[in-house]
Amino acid sequence: MLAKGSFPWILTILGITSCFALAAYFTEYPYAKAGFTTGLLVLIFLFIFFRDPERYSVEGEECMISPADGRIVDIRGRKLCIFMNFQNVHVNRAPLQGKVTFMEYKKGGYIPAFCKDSHRNERQHIFIDTEHGEIEVVQIAGTITRRIVPYIKEGDFMEKGQRIGMIRFGSRVDVTVPDNFVIECNKGDKVYAGRTSIARLKQKE
């Protein structure tokens, strides 16, 4: 399955590649074959990058799941920072069930998403009211293509693991963990959106 919003990119490269293929077949244009080969490689990259596999969490209701594929690059108090490389799936998911109460889009710069100052980049703040309190998910764009594609709007009710949007190319997702959850991941851990538990509800004494 391909991510929502990916078809314009794929169709554009497919059209360009087709033109090079026709030029290589019908003309003696010296760069036609090279253009065709390059186009095919870019198409393969886009199909890999824009993949959007189904995810079914095996974790119970007491778990908070990762909103993004990638690696935990920082833990700041109750905030987890997840960096996504090119090979990661870039579709993000709701870490807990709840209602989207507020969304705020902010323009920004070109700082690499793994840097601590990347909060100055283009980003989308999503606030979700859950039964455990309000959480915030921040989608932060990277240096190459600053484009965040939301799949949701204010007032939507989200199931845990439901798709909330995607960030194109290198990027980061930050998420706050409610106080009544125990963080169970560490800096450097690999996580998967909609699948990996990042925090667990505290047991009642």
Short mmCIF file of C-alpha atoms in Angstrom, two decimals:
data_model
loop_
_atom_site.label_atom_id
_atom_site.label_comp_id
_atom_site.label_asym_id
_atom_site.label_seq_id
_atom_site.Cartn_x
_atom_site.Cartn_y
_atom_site.Cartn_z
CA MET A 1 0.00 0.00 0.00
CA LEU A 2 1.24 3.50 -0.88
CA ALA A 3 0.90 6.49 1.41
CA LYS A 4 -1.83 9.02 0.83
CA GLY A 5 -0.46 12.01 -1.10
CA SER A 6 2.31 10.06 -2.81
CA PHE A 7 0.70 9.60 -6.24
CA PRO A 8 1.54 13.08 -7.66
CA TRP A 9 5.23 12.39 -6.98
CA ILE A 10 5.13 8.92 -8.49
CA LEU A 11 3.09 9.95 -11.54
CA THR A 12 5.43 12.87 -12.25
CA ILE A 13 8.55 10.67 -12.24
CA LEU A 14 6.69 7.98 -14.19
CA GLY A 15 5.82 10.52 -16.88
CA ILE A 16 9.39 11.79 -17.14
CA THR A 17 10.77 8.23 -17.25
CA SER A 18 8.28 7.31 -19.99
CA CYS A 19 9.45 10.27 -22.08
CA PHE A 20 13.05 9.14 -21.77
CA ALA A 21 12.02 5.58 -22.69
CA LEU A 22 10.29 6.82 -25.87
CA ALA A 23 13.26 9.03 -26.71
CA ALA A 24 15.65 6.10 -26.26
CA TYR A 25 13.52 3.89 -28.51
CA PHE A 26 12.70 6.31 -31.32
CA THR A 27 15.65 8.73 -31.37
CA GLU A 28 19.42 8.87 -31.04
CA TYR A 29 19.30 11.29 -28.13
CA PRO A 30 22.56 10.50 -26.29
CA TYR A 31 21.21 10.94 -22.75
CA ALA A 32 17.91 9.12 -23.22
CA LYS A 33 19.06 5.76 -21.84
CA ALA A 34 20.76 7.39 -18.88
CA GLY A 35 17.62 9.41 -18.17
CA PHE A 36 15.47 6.28 -18.40
CA THR A 37 17.74 4.36 -16.02
CA THR A 38 17.83 7.26 -13.56
CA GLY A 39 14.04 7.55 -13.72
CA LEU A 40 13.61 3.86 -12.93
CA LEU A 41 15.92 4.14 -9.93
CA VAL A 42 14.00 7.16 -8.64
CA LEU A 43 10.70 5.30 -9.10
CA ILE A 44 12.02 2.35 -7.11
CA PHE A 45 13.14 4.73 -4.36
CA LEU A 46 9.72 6.44 -4.26
CA PHE A 47 7.86 3.13 -4.08
CA ILE A 48 10.05 2.12 -1.14
CA PHE A 49 9.86 5.48 0.60
CA PHE A 50 6.09 5.97 0.21
CA ARG A 51 5.17 2.47 1.34
CA ASP A 52 2.46 2.35 3.98
CA PRO A 53 2.11 -1.17 5.39
CA GLU A 54 -0.80 -2.20 7.56
CA ARG A 55 0.11 -2.22 11.23
CA TYR A 56 -1.79 -4.15 13.88
CA SER A 57 -0.58 -3.48 17.39
CA VAL A 58 -0.15 -6.54 19.56
CA GLU A 59 0.10 -4.37 22.66
CA GLY A 60 -2.79 -4.07 25.11
CA GLU A 61 -4.82 -1.03 26.09
CA GLU A 62 -2.37 -0.31 28.93
CA CYS A 63 0.38 0.53 26.40
CA MET A 64 1.19 3.73 24.52
CA ILE A 65 2.57 2.95 21.08
CA SER A 66 5.12 4.73 18.96
CA PRO A 67 3.75 7.39 16.56
CA ALA A 68 6.64 6.89 14.11
CA ASP A 69 9.16 4.44 12.70
CA GLY A 70 12.74 5.25 13.55
CA ARG A 71 15.14 5.55 16.45
CA ILE A 72 14.79 7.29 19.80
CA VAL A 73 17.37 10.08 19.59
CA ASP A 74 16.48 11.92 22.79
CA ILE A 75 14.33 11.66 25.91
CA ARG A 76 13.60 15.02 27.53
CA GLY A 77 11.57 14.50 30.66
CA ARG A 78 8.21 13.23 29.40
CA LYS A 79 9.03 13.90 25.74
CA LEU A 80 10.36 11.25 23.35
CA CYS A 81 12.09 12.31 20.13
CA ILE A 82 12.04 9.83 17.23
CA PHE A 83 14.22 10.38 14.16
CA MET A 84 13.19 8.83 10.85
CA ASN A 85 15.76 7.92 8.20
CA PHE A 86 15.01 7.50 4.49
CA GLN A 87 14.43 3.77 4.84
CA ASN A 88 11.78 4.18 7.55
CA VAL A 89 8.05 4.30 6.84
CA HIS A 90 7.13 8.00 7.11
CA VAL A 91 3.42 7.61 7.87
CA ASN A 92 2.72 8.57 11.47
CA ARG A 93 0.08 7.09 13.78
CA ALA A 94 -1.85 8.04 16.91
CA PRO A 95 -0.06 6.74 20.03
CA LEU A 96 -3.27 6.60 22.09
CA GLN A 97 -7.00 6.72 21.46
CA GLY A 98 -8.54 10.17 21.79
CA LYS A 99 -9.99 13.31 20.21
CA VAL A 100 -7.94 15.83 18.27
CA THR A 101 -8.57 19.07 20.15
CA PHE A 102 -6.10 21.43 18.48
CA MET A 103 -3.70 21.50 15.53
CA GLU A 104 -1.14 24.20 14.80
CA TYR A 105 1.09 24.40 11.74
CA LYS A 106 4.28 26.45 11.92
CA LYS A 107 6.68 27.36 9.16
CA GLY A 108 10.39 26.95 9.79
CA GLY A 109 13.95 26.42 8.61
CA TYR A 110 16.13 23.67 7.19
CA ILE A 111 17.97 22.28 10.23
CA PRO A 112 18.54 18.47 10.08
CA ALA A 113 15.70 16.77 11.96
CA PHE A 114 18.03 14.86 14.29
CA CYS A 115 19.47 18.11 15.69
CA LYS A 116 18.21 19.50 18.98
CA ASP A 117 17.42 22.84 17.29
CA SER A 118 15.12 21.21 14.71
CA HIS A 119 12.11 22.51 16.65
CA ARG A 120 12.69 25.63 14.52
CA ASN A 121 11.81 23.69 11.36
CA GLU A 122 8.45 23.37 9.64
CA ARG A 123 6.27 21.42 12.05
CA GLN A 124 2.73 20.38 12.88
CA HIS A 125 1.58 20.30 16.51
CA ILE A 126 -1.25 17.88 17.22
CA PHE A 127 -2.97 17.81 20.61
CA ILE A 128 -5.03 14.72 21.45
CA ASP A 129 -7.33 14.50 24.47
CA THR A 130 -7.13 10.93 25.80
CA GLU A 131 -8.60 9.21 28.85
CA HIS A 132 -5.16 9.60 30.45
CA GLY A 133 -4.86 13.33 29.74
CA GLU A 134 -3.76 15.47 26.84
CA ILE A 135 -0.79 14.40 24.75
CA GLU A 136 1.07 16.29 22.04
CA VAL A 137 2.50 14.83 18.85
CA VAL A 138 4.84 17.12 16.88
CA GLN A 139 5.73 16.27 13.29
CA ILE A 140 8.99 18.01 12.34
CA ALA A 141 10.15 18.24 8.73
CA GLY A 142 13.80 17.83 7.74
CA THR A 143 16.24 19.48 5.34
CA ILE A 144 15.32 18.09 1.91
CA THR A 145 11.60 18.53 1.33
CA ARG A 146 9.74 20.47 3.95
CA ARG A 147 6.26 19.12 3.55
CA ILE A 148 3.98 17.68 6.22
CA VAL A 149 0.78 16.03 4.96
CA PRO A 150 -1.97 15.80 7.62
CA TYR A 151 -4.63 13.11 7.37
CA ILE A 152 -6.73 14.48 10.23
CA LYS A 153 -8.40 17.67 11.43
CA GLU A 154 -9.55 19.19 14.71
CA GLY A 155 -12.51 17.34 16.17
CA ASP A 156 -11.59 13.94 14.74
CA PHE A 157 -11.66 10.98 17.09
CA MET A 158 -8.57 8.82 16.69
CA GLU A 159 -8.21 5.14 17.41
CA LYS A 160 -4.82 4.07 18.74
CA GLY A 161 -2.62 3.26 15.78
CA GLN A 162 -4.73 5.20 13.27
CA ARG A 163 -2.83 7.16 10.61
CA ILE A 164 -2.51 10.87 11.40
CA GLY A 165 -0.31 12.01 8.49
CA MET A 166 3.13 11.74 6.96
CA ILE A 167 6.34 13.74 6.65
CA ARG A 168 8.24 13.55 3.39
CA PHE A 169 11.88 12.45 3.59
CA GLY A 170 14.21 12.86 6.60
CA SER A 171 12.21 14.03 9.60
CA ARG A 172 11.35 13.62 13.28
CA VAL A 173 8.35 13.08 15.52
CA ASP A 174 8.20 14.16 19.17
CA VAL A 175 5.54 12.83 21.54
CA THR A 176 4.72 13.60 25.17
CA VAL A 177 3.97 10.75 27.57
CA PRO A 178 1.24 11.20 30.23
CA ASP A 179 2.37 11.25 33.86
CA ASN A 180 0.54 8.02 34.68
CA PHE A 181 2.62 6.09 32.15
CA VAL A 182 6.08 4.63 32.69
CA ILE A 183 8.44 5.18 29.74
CA GLU A 184 9.78 1.76 28.70
CA CYS A 185 12.14 2.68 25.88
CA ASN A 186 15.65 4.08 25.92
CA LYS A 187 17.71 6.43 23.82
CA GLY A 188 18.96 4.53 20.77
CA ASP A 189 16.07 2.06 20.63
CA LYS A 190 14.41 1.30 17.29
CA VAL A 191 10.64 1.74 17.26
CA TYR A 192 7.83 1.12 14.77
CA ALA A 193 4.69 3.23 14.34
CA GLY A 194 1.55 1.55 15.58
CA ARG A 195 3.46 -1.49 16.82
CA THR A 196 6.15 -0.73 19.41
CA SER A 197 5.16 0.07 22.99
CA ILE A 198 6.99 3.18 24.22
CA ALA A 199 5.26 3.54 27.60
CA ARG A 200 3.06 1.46 29.88
CA LEU A 201 0.27 2.50 32.22
CA LYS A 202 1.35 2.46 35.88
CA GLN A 203 -0.14 -0.34 37.90
CA LYS A 204 -2.60 0.75 40.59
CA GLU A 205 -1.40 -0.03 44.08
#
